[in-house]
């Protein structure tokens, strides 16, 4: 089963992208939940992403919860909480990665990881070395399928925000083959 576009993406490939994104979002979800106890929207997006990643059909559940998590991000009281909610929304949105050769689509693949790396930095008092170390771990989680999908898109180029620069660095390293042990799985 493929979606129409510039190239093909199978449901299995989309699930691999969603799995990669949701692992990072899930790691930083507690940051949001500590800052905004009782708001279920980012958790619902993470759950929806896992539902799809583990084999359920892609439905409007992923779209709706993604939008809700991004709305939650807009009202979050701290940058860390905002980025954690965005990572959750990005994870749910990964199910809708489009098979069009535009660098903007790379965000569906890598932005949750970049947001999580920035959250790690902020939680460590803004220490950018912590973010770089997080990217090193995230490279280890990239499978050959994920890297193959990533390489179908044009690379992202830098950007002004720290998250954009982290995403660009991860994009570059994965394209250069800097993946880790899980890449063999």
mmCIF file with all atom_site columns, C-alpha atoms in Angstrom:
data_model
loop_
_atom_site.group_PDB
_atom_site.id
_atom_site.type_symbol
_atom_site.label_atom_id
_atom_site.label_alt_id
_atom_site.label_comp_id
_atom_site.label_asym_id
_atom_site.label_entity_id
_atom_site.label_seq_id
_atom_site.pdbx_PDB_ins_code
_atom_site.Cartn_x
_atom_site.Cartn_y
_atom_site.Cartn_z
_atom_site.occupancy
_atom_site.B_iso_or_equiv
_atom_site.pdbx_formal_charge
_atom_site.auth_seq_id
_atom_site.auth_comp_id
_atom_site.auth_asym_id
_atom_site.auth_atom_id
_atom_site.pdbx_PDB_model_num
ATOM 1   C CA . UNK A 1 1   ? 0.000  0.000  0.000  1.00 0.00 ? 1   UNK A CA 1
ATOM 2   C CA . UNK A 1 2   ? 1.542  3.294  -1.066 1.00 0.00 ? 2   UNK A CA 1
ATOM 3   C CA . UNK A 1 3   ? 0.477  6.892  -1.038 1.00 0.00 ? 3   UNK A CA 1
ATOM 4   C CA . UNK A 1 4   ? 0.596  8.951  -4.245 1.00 0.00 ? 4   UNK A CA 1
ATOM 5   C CA . UNK A 1 5   ? 3.436  11.443 -4.550 1.00 0.00 ? 5   UNK A CA 1
ATOM 6   C CA . UNK A 1 6   ? 6.972  11.924 -5.818 1.00 0.00 ? 6   UNK A CA 1
ATOM 7   C CA . UNK A 1 7   ? 7.936  8.461  -4.566 1.00 0.00 ? 7   UNK A CA 1
ATOM 8   C CA . UNK A 1 8   ? 6.362  5.614  -2.640 1.00 0.00 ? 8   UNK A CA 1
ATOM 9   C CA . UNK A 1 9   ? 6.061  5.259  1.120  1.00 0.00 ? 9   UNK A CA 1
ATOM 10  C CA . UNK A 1 10  ? 4.671  2.033  2.481  1.00 0.00 ? 10  UNK A CA 1
ATOM 11  C CA . UNK A 1 11  ? 2.638  1.797  5.670  1.00 0.00 ? 11  UNK A CA 1
ATOM 12  C CA . UNK A 1 12  ? 5.508  -0.173 7.204  1.00 0.00 ? 12  UNK A CA 1
ATOM 13  C CA . UNK A 1 13  ? 7.894  2.697  6.420  1.00 0.00 ? 13  UNK A CA 1
ATOM 14  C CA . UNK A 1 14  ? 5.476  5.230  7.872  1.00 0.00 ? 14  UNK A CA 1
ATOM 15  C CA . UNK A 1 15  ? 5.191  3.095  10.992 1.00 0.00 ? 15  UNK A CA 1
ATOM 16  C CA . UNK A 1 16  ? 8.988  3.055  11.307 1.00 0.00 ? 16  UNK A CA 1
ATOM 17  C CA . UNK A 1 17  ? 9.047  6.851  11.105 1.00 0.00 ? 17  UNK A CA 1
ATOM 18  C CA . UNK A 1 18  ? 6.272  7.076  13.706 1.00 0.00 ? 18  UNK A CA 1
ATOM 19  C CA . UNK A 1 19  ? 8.113  4.653  16.007 1.00 0.00 ? 19  UNK A CA 1
ATOM 20  C CA . UNK A 1 20  ? 11.257 6.740  15.799 1.00 0.00 ? 20  UNK A CA 1
ATOM 21  C CA . UNK A 1 21  ? 9.417  9.984  16.513 1.00 0.00 ? 21  UNK A CA 1
ATOM 22  C CA . UNK A 1 22  ? 7.261  8.678  19.329 1.00 0.00 ? 22  UNK A CA 1
ATOM 23  C CA . UNK A 1 23  ? 10.196 7.201  21.249 1.00 0.00 ? 23  UNK A CA 1
ATOM 24  C CA . UNK A 1 24  ? 11.640 10.700 21.599 1.00 0.00 ? 24  UNK A CA 1
ATOM 25  C CA . UNK A 1 25  ? 8.314  12.336 22.373 1.00 0.00 ? 25  UNK A CA 1
ATOM 26  C CA . UNK A 1 26  ? 7.585  9.770  25.047 1.00 0.00 ? 26  UNK A CA 1
ATOM 27  C CA . UNK A 1 27  ? 10.932 10.461 26.701 1.00 0.00 ? 27  UNK A CA 1
ATOM 28  C CA . UNK A 1 28  ? 10.123 14.152 27.242 1.00 0.00 ? 28  UNK A CA 1
ATOM 29  C CA . UNK A 1 29  ? 6.383  13.852 27.854 1.00 0.00 ? 29  UNK A CA 1
ATOM 30  C CA . UNK A 1 30  ? 6.899  13.925 31.661 1.00 0.00 ? 30  UNK A CA 1
ATOM 31  C CA . UNK A 1 31  ? 8.370  17.431 31.295 1.00 0.00 ? 31  UNK A CA 1
ATOM 32  C CA . UNK A 1 32  ? 5.044  18.656 29.932 1.00 0.00 ? 32  UNK A CA 1
ATOM 33  C CA . UNK A 1 33  ? 2.979  16.671 32.398 1.00 0.00 ? 33  UNK A CA 1
ATOM 34  C CA . UNK A 1 34  ? 4.917  18.132 35.353 1.00 0.00 ? 34  UNK A CA 1
ATOM 35  C CA . UNK A 1 35  ? 4.407  21.664 34.023 1.00 0.00 ? 35  UNK A CA 1
ATOM 36  C CA . UNK A 1 36  ? 0.734  21.216 33.122 1.00 0.00 ? 36  UNK A CA 1
ATOM 37  C CA . UNK A 1 37  ? -0.723 18.437 35.261 1.00 0.00 ? 37  UNK A CA 1
ATOM 38  C CA . UNK A 1 38  ? -4.105 17.248 34.124 1.00 0.00 ? 38  UNK A CA 1
ATOM 39  C CA . UNK A 1 39  ? -3.787 18.225 30.450 1.00 0.00 ? 39  UNK A CA 1
ATOM 40  C CA . UNK A 1 40  ? -4.133 14.950 28.546 1.00 0.00 ? 40  UNK A CA 1
ATOM 41  C CA . UNK A 1 41  ? -3.555 16.288 25.023 1.00 0.00 ? 41  UNK A CA 1
ATOM 42  C CA . UNK A 1 42  ? 0.165  15.514 24.528 1.00 0.00 ? 42  UNK A CA 1
ATOM 43  C CA . UNK A 1 43  ? -0.237 12.069 26.144 1.00 0.00 ? 43  UNK A CA 1
ATOM 44  C CA . UNK A 1 44  ? -3.158 11.363 23.783 1.00 0.00 ? 44  UNK A CA 1
ATOM 45  C CA . UNK A 1 45  ? -0.925 12.266 20.819 1.00 0.00 ? 45  UNK A CA 1
ATOM 46  C CA . UNK A 1 46  ? 1.808  9.919  22.037 1.00 0.00 ? 46  UNK A CA 1
ATOM 47  C CA . UNK A 1 47  ? -0.751 7.151  22.517 1.00 0.00 ? 47  UNK A CA 1
ATOM 48  C CA . UNK A 1 48  ? -2.157 7.766  19.022 1.00 0.00 ? 48  UNK A CA 1
ATOM 49  C CA . UNK A 1 49  ? 1.333  7.641  17.538 1.00 0.00 ? 49  UNK A CA 1
ATOM 50  C CA . UNK A 1 50  ? 2.035  4.327  19.261 1.00 0.00 ? 50  UNK A CA 1
ATOM 51  C CA . UNK A 1 51  ? -1.345 2.977  18.105 1.00 0.00 ? 51  UNK A CA 1
ATOM 52  C CA . UNK A 1 52  ? -0.348 3.593  14.501 1.00 0.00 ? 52  UNK A CA 1
ATOM 53  C CA . UNK A 1 53  ? 3.316  2.599  14.950 1.00 0.00 ? 53  UNK A CA 1
ATOM 54  C CA . UNK A 1 54  ? 2.311  -0.759 16.412 1.00 0.00 ? 54  UNK A CA 1
ATOM 55  C CA . UNK A 1 55  ? 0.133  -1.691 13.446 1.00 0.00 ? 55  UNK A CA 1
ATOM 56  C CA . UNK A 1 56  ? -3.289 -0.079 13.697 1.00 0.00 ? 56  UNK A CA 1
ATOM 57  C CA . UNK A 1 57  ? -4.715 1.776  10.741 1.00 0.00 ? 57  UNK A CA 1
ATOM 58  C CA . UNK A 1 58  ? -3.800 5.408  10.234 1.00 0.00 ? 58  UNK A CA 1
ATOM 59  C CA . UNK A 1 59  ? -6.919 7.381  11.104 1.00 0.00 ? 59  UNK A CA 1
ATOM 60  C CA . UNK A 1 60  ? -8.025 10.864 11.967 1.00 0.00 ? 60  UNK A CA 1
ATOM 61  C CA . UNK A 1 61  ? -7.015 10.023 15.559 1.00 0.00 ? 61  UNK A CA 1
ATOM 62  C CA . UNK A 1 62  ? -3.400 10.833 14.695 1.00 0.00 ? 62  UNK A CA 1
ATOM 63  C CA . UNK A 1 63  ? -4.369 14.109 12.996 1.00 0.00 ? 63  UNK A CA 1
ATOM 64  C CA . UNK A 1 64  ? -6.702 15.285 15.758 1.00 0.00 ? 64  UNK A CA 1
ATOM 65  C CA . UNK A 1 65  ? -4.364 14.437 18.625 1.00 0.00 ? 65  UNK A CA 1
ATOM 66  C CA . UNK A 1 66  ? -1.424 16.005 16.790 1.00 0.00 ? 66  UNK A CA 1
ATOM 67  C CA . UNK A 1 67  ? -3.299 19.278 16.408 1.00 0.00 ? 67  UNK A CA 1
ATOM 68  C CA . UNK A 1 68  ? -4.443 19.137 20.036 1.00 0.00 ? 68  UNK A CA 1
ATOM 69  C CA . UNK A 1 69  ? -0.875 18.579 21.284 1.00 0.00 ? 69  UNK A CA 1
ATOM 70  C CA . UNK A 1 70  ? 0.344  21.520 19.218 1.00 0.00 ? 70  UNK A CA 1
ATOM 71  C CA . UNK A 1 71  ? -2.435 23.655 20.724 1.00 0.00 ? 71  UNK A CA 1
ATOM 72  C CA . UNK A 1 72  ? -1.283 22.539 24.177 1.00 0.00 ? 72  UNK A CA 1
ATOM 73  C CA . UNK A 1 73  ? 2.246  23.615 23.262 1.00 0.00 ? 73  UNK A CA 1
ATOM 74  C CA . UNK A 1 74  ? 1.098  27.144 22.496 1.00 0.00 ? 74  UNK A CA 1
ATOM 75  C CA . UNK A 1 75  ? -0.158 27.639 26.060 1.00 0.00 ? 75  UNK A CA 1
ATOM 76  C CA . UNK A 1 76  ? 2.632  25.777 27.871 1.00 0.00 ? 76  UNK A CA 1
ATOM 77  C CA . UNK A 1 77  ? 4.240  27.800 30.673 1.00 0.00 ? 77  UNK A CA 1
ATOM 78  C CA . UNK A 1 78  ? 7.885  26.999 29.825 1.00 0.00 ? 78  UNK A CA 1
ATOM 79  C CA . UNK A 1 79  ? 9.958  26.408 26.719 1.00 0.00 ? 79  UNK A CA 1
ATOM 80  C CA . UNK A 1 80  ? 10.704 22.847 27.839 1.00 0.00 ? 80  UNK A CA 1
ATOM 81  C CA . UNK A 1 81  ? 7.012  22.064 28.274 1.00 0.00 ? 81  UNK A CA 1
ATOM 82  C CA . UNK A 1 82  ? 6.189  23.702 24.943 1.00 0.00 ? 82  UNK A CA 1
ATOM 83  C CA . UNK A 1 83  ? 8.798  21.629 23.104 1.00 0.00 ? 83  UNK A CA 1
ATOM 84  C CA . UNK A 1 84  ? 7.717  18.422 24.857 1.00 0.00 ? 84  UNK A CA 1
ATOM 85  C CA . UNK A 1 85  ? 4.114  18.995 23.728 1.00 0.00 ? 85  UNK A CA 1
ATOM 86  C CA . UNK A 1 86  ? 5.315  19.770 20.204 1.00 0.00 ? 86  UNK A CA 1
ATOM 87  C CA . UNK A 1 87  ? 7.319  16.538 20.159 1.00 0.00 ? 87  UNK A CA 1
ATOM 88  C CA . UNK A 1 88  ? 4.135  14.661 21.056 1.00 0.00 ? 88  UNK A CA 1
ATOM 89  C CA . UNK A 1 89  ? 2.225  16.418 18.282 1.00 0.00 ? 89  UNK A CA 1
ATOM 90  C CA . UNK A 1 90  ? 5.035  15.739 15.820 1.00 0.00 ? 90  UNK A CA 1
ATOM 91  C CA . UNK A 1 91  ? 5.022  12.048 16.746 1.00 0.00 ? 91  UNK A CA 1
ATOM 92  C CA . UNK A 1 92  ? 1.322  11.719 15.975 1.00 0.00 ? 92  UNK A CA 1
ATOM 93  C CA . UNK A 1 93  ? 1.768  13.712 12.753 1.00 0.00 ? 93  UNK A CA 1
ATOM 94  C CA . UNK A 1 94  ? 4.528  11.347 11.602 1.00 0.00 ? 94  UNK A CA 1
ATOM 95  C CA . UNK A 1 95  ? 1.807  8.976  10.411 1.00 0.00 ? 95  UNK A CA 1
ATOM 96  C CA . UNK A 1 96  ? 1.031  11.577 7.749  1.00 0.00 ? 96  UNK A CA 1
ATOM 97  C CA . UNK A 1 97  ? 4.488  12.069 6.304  1.00 0.00 ? 97  UNK A CA 1
ATOM 98  C CA . UNK A 1 98  ? 3.874  12.958 2.660  1.00 0.00 ? 98  UNK A CA 1
ATOM 99  C CA . UNK A 1 99  ? 5.790  11.327 -0.198 1.00 0.00 ? 99  UNK A CA 1
ATOM 100 C CA . UNK A 1 100 ? 6.735  14.657 -1.739 1.00 0.00 ? 100 UNK A CA 1
ATOM 101 C CA . UNK A 1 101 ? 10.364 15.651 -2.191 1.00 0.00 ? 101 UNK A CA 1
ATOM 102 C CA . UNK A 1 102 ? 10.374 18.742 0.007  1.00 0.00 ? 102 UNK A CA 1
ATOM 103 C CA . UNK A 1 103 ? 12.772 19.349 2.874  1.00 0.00 ? 103 UNK A CA 1
ATOM 104 C CA . UNK A 1 104 ? 9.863  20.555 5.000  1.00 0.00 ? 104 UNK A CA 1
ATOM 105 C CA . UNK A 1 105 ? 8.693  16.945 5.238  1.00 0.00 ? 105 UNK A CA 1
ATOM 106 C CA . UNK A 1 106 ? 11.878 16.006 7.126  1.00 0.00 ? 106 UNK A CA 1
ATOM 107 C CA . UNK A 1 107 ? 10.293 17.601 10.184 1.00 0.00 ? 107 UNK A CA 1
ATOM 108 C CA . UNK A 1 108 ? 7.835  14.691 10.318 1.00 0.00 ? 108 UNK A CA 1
ATOM 109 C CA . UNK A 1 109 ? 10.822 12.373 10.633 1.00 0.00 ? 109 UNK A CA 1
ATOM 110 C CA . UNK A 1 110 ? 13.253 14.281 12.862 1.00 0.00 ? 110 UNK A CA 1
ATOM 111 C CA . UNK A 1 111 ? 11.591 17.239 14.615 1.00 0.00 ? 111 UNK A CA 1
ATOM 112 C CA . UNK A 1 112 ? 10.391 15.198 17.616 1.00 0.00 ? 112 UNK A CA 1
ATOM 113 C CA . UNK A 1 113 ? 13.984 14.099 18.190 1.00 0.00 ? 113 UNK A CA 1
ATOM 114 C CA . UNK A 1 114 ? 15.288 17.652 17.813 1.00 0.00 ? 114 UNK A CA 1
ATOM 115 C CA . UNK A 1 115 ? 12.656 18.944 20.242 1.00 0.00 ? 115 UNK A CA 1
ATOM 116 C CA . UNK A 1 116 ? 13.591 16.219 22.722 1.00 0.00 ? 116 UNK A CA 1
ATOM 117 C CA . UNK A 1 117 ? 17.291 17.102 22.425 1.00 0.00 ? 117 UNK A CA 1
ATOM 118 C CA . UNK A 1 118 ? 16.501 20.755 23.105 1.00 0.00 ? 118 UNK A CA 1
ATOM 119 C CA . UNK A 1 119 ? 14.359 19.787 26.106 1.00 0.00 ? 119 UNK A CA 1
ATOM 120 C CA . UNK A 1 120 ? 17.339 17.816 27.439 1.00 0.00 ? 120 UNK A CA 1
ATOM 121 C CA . UNK A 1 121 ? 19.508 20.914 27.048 1.00 0.00 ? 121 UNK A CA 1
ATOM 122 C CA . UNK A 1 122 ? 17.012 23.155 28.799 1.00 0.00 ? 122 UNK A CA 1
ATOM 123 C CA . UNK A 1 123 ? 16.492 20.690 31.631 1.00 0.00 ? 123 UNK A CA 1
ATOM 124 C CA . UNK A 1 124 ? 20.297 20.731 32.088 1.00 0.00 ? 124 UNK A CA 1
ATOM 125 C CA . UNK A 1 125 ? 20.360 24.503 32.440 1.00 0.00 ? 125 UNK A CA 1
ATOM 126 C CA . UNK A 1 126 ? 20.853 25.211 28.727 1.00 0.00 ? 126 UNK A CA 1
ATOM 127 C CA . UNK A 1 127 ? 23.918 22.987 28.352 1.00 0.00 ? 127 UNK A CA 1
ATOM 128 C CA . UNK A 1 128 ? 24.280 22.410 24.596 1.00 0.00 ? 128 UNK A CA 1
ATOM 129 C CA . UNK A 1 129 ? 26.661 19.498 25.216 1.00 0.00 ? 129 UNK A CA 1
ATOM 130 C CA . UNK A 1 130 ? 23.665 17.638 26.650 1.00 0.00 ? 130 UNK A CA 1
ATOM 131 C CA . UNK A 1 131 ? 21.759 18.199 23.390 1.00 0.00 ? 131 UNK A CA 1
ATOM 132 C CA . UNK A 1 132 ? 24.669 16.933 21.307 1.00 0.00 ? 132 UNK A CA 1
ATOM 133 C CA . UNK A 1 133 ? 24.861 13.831 23.517 1.00 0.00 ? 133 UNK A CA 1
ATOM 134 C CA . UNK A 1 134 ? 21.119 13.319 23.038 1.00 0.00 ? 134 UNK A CA 1
ATOM 135 C CA . UNK A 1 135 ? 21.568 13.479 19.257 1.00 0.00 ? 135 UNK A CA 1
ATOM 136 C CA . UNK A 1 136 ? 24.288 10.844 19.541 1.00 0.00 ? 136 UNK A CA 1
ATOM 137 C CA . UNK A 1 137 ? 21.800 8.549  21.302 1.00 0.00 ? 137 UNK A CA 1
ATOM 138 C CA . UNK A 1 138 ? 19.098 9.342  18.748 1.00 0.00 ? 138 UNK A CA 1
ATOM 139 C CA . UNK A 1 139 ? 21.411 8.379  15.897 1.00 0.00 ? 139 UNK A CA 1
ATOM 140 C CA . UNK A 1 140 ? 21.778 5.003  17.590 1.00 0.00 ? 140 UNK A CA 1
ATOM 141 C CA . UNK A 1 141 ? 18.016 4.486  17.324 1.00 0.00 ? 141 UNK A CA 1
ATOM 142 C CA . UNK A 1 142 ? 17.857 5.146  13.588 1.00 0.00 ? 142 UNK A CA 1
ATOM 143 C CA . UNK A 1 143 ? 17.187 1.978  11.628 1.00 0.00 ? 143 UNK A CA 1
ATOM 144 C CA . UNK A 1 144 ? 18.169 1.431  7.990  1.00 0.00 ? 144 UNK A CA 1
ATOM 145 C CA . UNK A 1 145 ? 14.509 1.815  7.024  1.00 0.00 ? 145 UNK A CA 1
ATOM 146 C CA . UNK A 1 146 ? 14.296 5.203  8.717  1.00 0.00 ? 146 UNK A CA 1
ATOM 147 C CA . UNK A 1 147 ? 17.506 6.409  7.080  1.00 0.00 ? 147 UNK A CA 1
ATOM 148 C CA . UNK A 1 148 ? 16.328 5.135  3.687  1.00 0.00 ? 148 UNK A CA 1
ATOM 149 C CA . UNK A 1 149 ? 13.089 7.094  4.038  1.00 0.00 ? 149 UNK A CA 1
ATOM 150 C CA . UNK A 1 150 ? 15.000 10.196 5.179  1.00 0.00 ? 150 UNK A CA 1
ATOM 151 C CA . UNK A 1 151 ? 17.287 10.053 2.146  1.00 0.00 ? 151 UNK A CA 1
ATOM 152 C CA . UNK A 1 152 ? 14.288 10.306 -0.209 1.00 0.00 ? 152 UNK A CA 1
ATOM 153 C CA . UNK A 1 153 ? 13.858 13.916 0.904  1.00 0.00 ? 153 UNK A CA 1
ATOM 154 C CA . UNK A 1 154 ? 16.120 16.895 0.319  1.00 0.00 ? 154 UNK A CA 1
ATOM 155 C CA . UNK A 1 155 ? 18.217 17.713 3.377  1.00 0.00 ? 155 UNK A CA 1
ATOM 156 C CA . UNK A 1 156 ? 17.114 20.409 5.791  1.00 0.00 ? 156 UNK A CA 1
ATOM 157 C CA . UNK A 1 157 ? 19.344 23.415 6.013  1.00 0.00 ? 157 UNK A CA 1
ATOM 158 C CA . UNK A 1 158 ? 20.166 24.949 9.373  1.00 0.00 ? 158 UNK A CA 1
ATOM 159 C CA . UNK A 1 159 ? 17.675 27.474 10.593 1.00 0.00 ? 159 UNK A CA 1
ATOM 160 C CA . UNK A 1 160 ? 17.622 30.168 13.202 1.00 0.00 ? 160 UNK A CA 1
ATOM 161 C CA . UNK A 1 161 ? 16.323 28.280 16.204 1.00 0.00 ? 161 UNK A CA 1
ATOM 162 C CA . UNK A 1 162 ? 18.281 25.826 18.286 1.00 0.00 ? 162 UNK A CA 1
ATOM 163 C CA . UNK A 1 163 ? 15.720 23.107 17.455 1.00 0.00 ? 163 UNK A CA 1
ATOM 164 C CA . UNK A 1 164 ? 16.222 23.748 13.718 1.00 0.00 ? 164 UNK A CA 1
ATOM 165 C CA . UNK A 1 165 ? 19.993 23.497 14.115 1.00 0.00 ? 165 UNK A CA 1
ATOM 166 C CA . UNK A 1 166 ? 19.682 20.263 16.107 1.00 0.00 ? 166 UNK A CA 1
ATOM 167 C CA . UNK A 1 167 ? 17.372 18.806 13.454 1.00 0.00 ? 167 UNK A CA 1
ATOM 168 C CA . UNK A 1 168 ? 19.775 19.839 10.704 1.00 0.00 ? 168 UNK A CA 1
ATOM 169 C CA . UNK A 1 169 ? 22.711 18.223 12.516 1.00 0.00 ? 169 UNK A CA 1
ATOM 170 C CA . UNK A 1 170 ? 20.784 14.986 13.025 1.00 0.00 ? 170 UNK A CA 1
ATOM 171 C CA . UNK A 1 171 ? 19.645 15.022 9.391  1.00 0.00 ? 171 UNK A CA 1
ATOM 172 C CA . UNK A 1 172 ? 23.211 15.509 8.178  1.00 0.00 ? 172 UNK A CA 1
ATOM 173 C CA . UNK A 1 173 ? 24.663 12.776 10.388 1.00 0.00 ? 173 UNK A CA 1
ATOM 174 C CA . UNK A 1 174 ? 22.016 10.209 9.478  1.00 0.00 ? 174 UNK A CA 1
ATOM 175 C CA . UNK A 1 175 ? 22.485 10.884 5.767  1.00 0.00 ? 175 UNK A CA 1
ATOM 176 C CA . UNK A 1 176 ? 26.236 10.402 6.203  1.00 0.00 ? 176 UNK A CA 1
ATOM 177 C CA . UNK A 1 177 ? 25.651 6.983  7.715  1.00 0.00 ? 177 UNK A CA 1
ATOM 178 C CA . UNK A 1 178 ? 26.248 7.848  11.364 1.00 0.00 ? 178 UNK A CA 1
ATOM 179 C CA . UNK A 1 179 ? 23.706 5.368  12.687 1.00 0.00 ? 179 UNK A CA 1
ATOM 180 C CA . UNK A 1 180 ? 24.209 2.982  15.545 1.00 0.00 ? 180 UNK A CA 1
ATOM 181 C CA . UNK A 1 181 ? 23.694 -0.621 16.697 1.00 0.00 ? 181 UNK A CA 1
ATOM 182 C CA . UNK A 1 182 ? 19.925 -0.528 16.224 1.00 0.00 ? 182 UNK A CA 1
ATOM 183 C CA . UNK A 1 183 ? 20.593 0.261  12.571 1.00 0.00 ? 183 UNK A CA 1
ATOM 184 C CA . UNK A 1 184 ? 21.380 -3.402 12.143 1.00 0.00 ? 184 UNK A CA 1
ATOM 185 C CA . UNK A 1 185 ? 17.926 -4.439 13.358 1.00 0.00 ? 185 UNK A CA 1
#
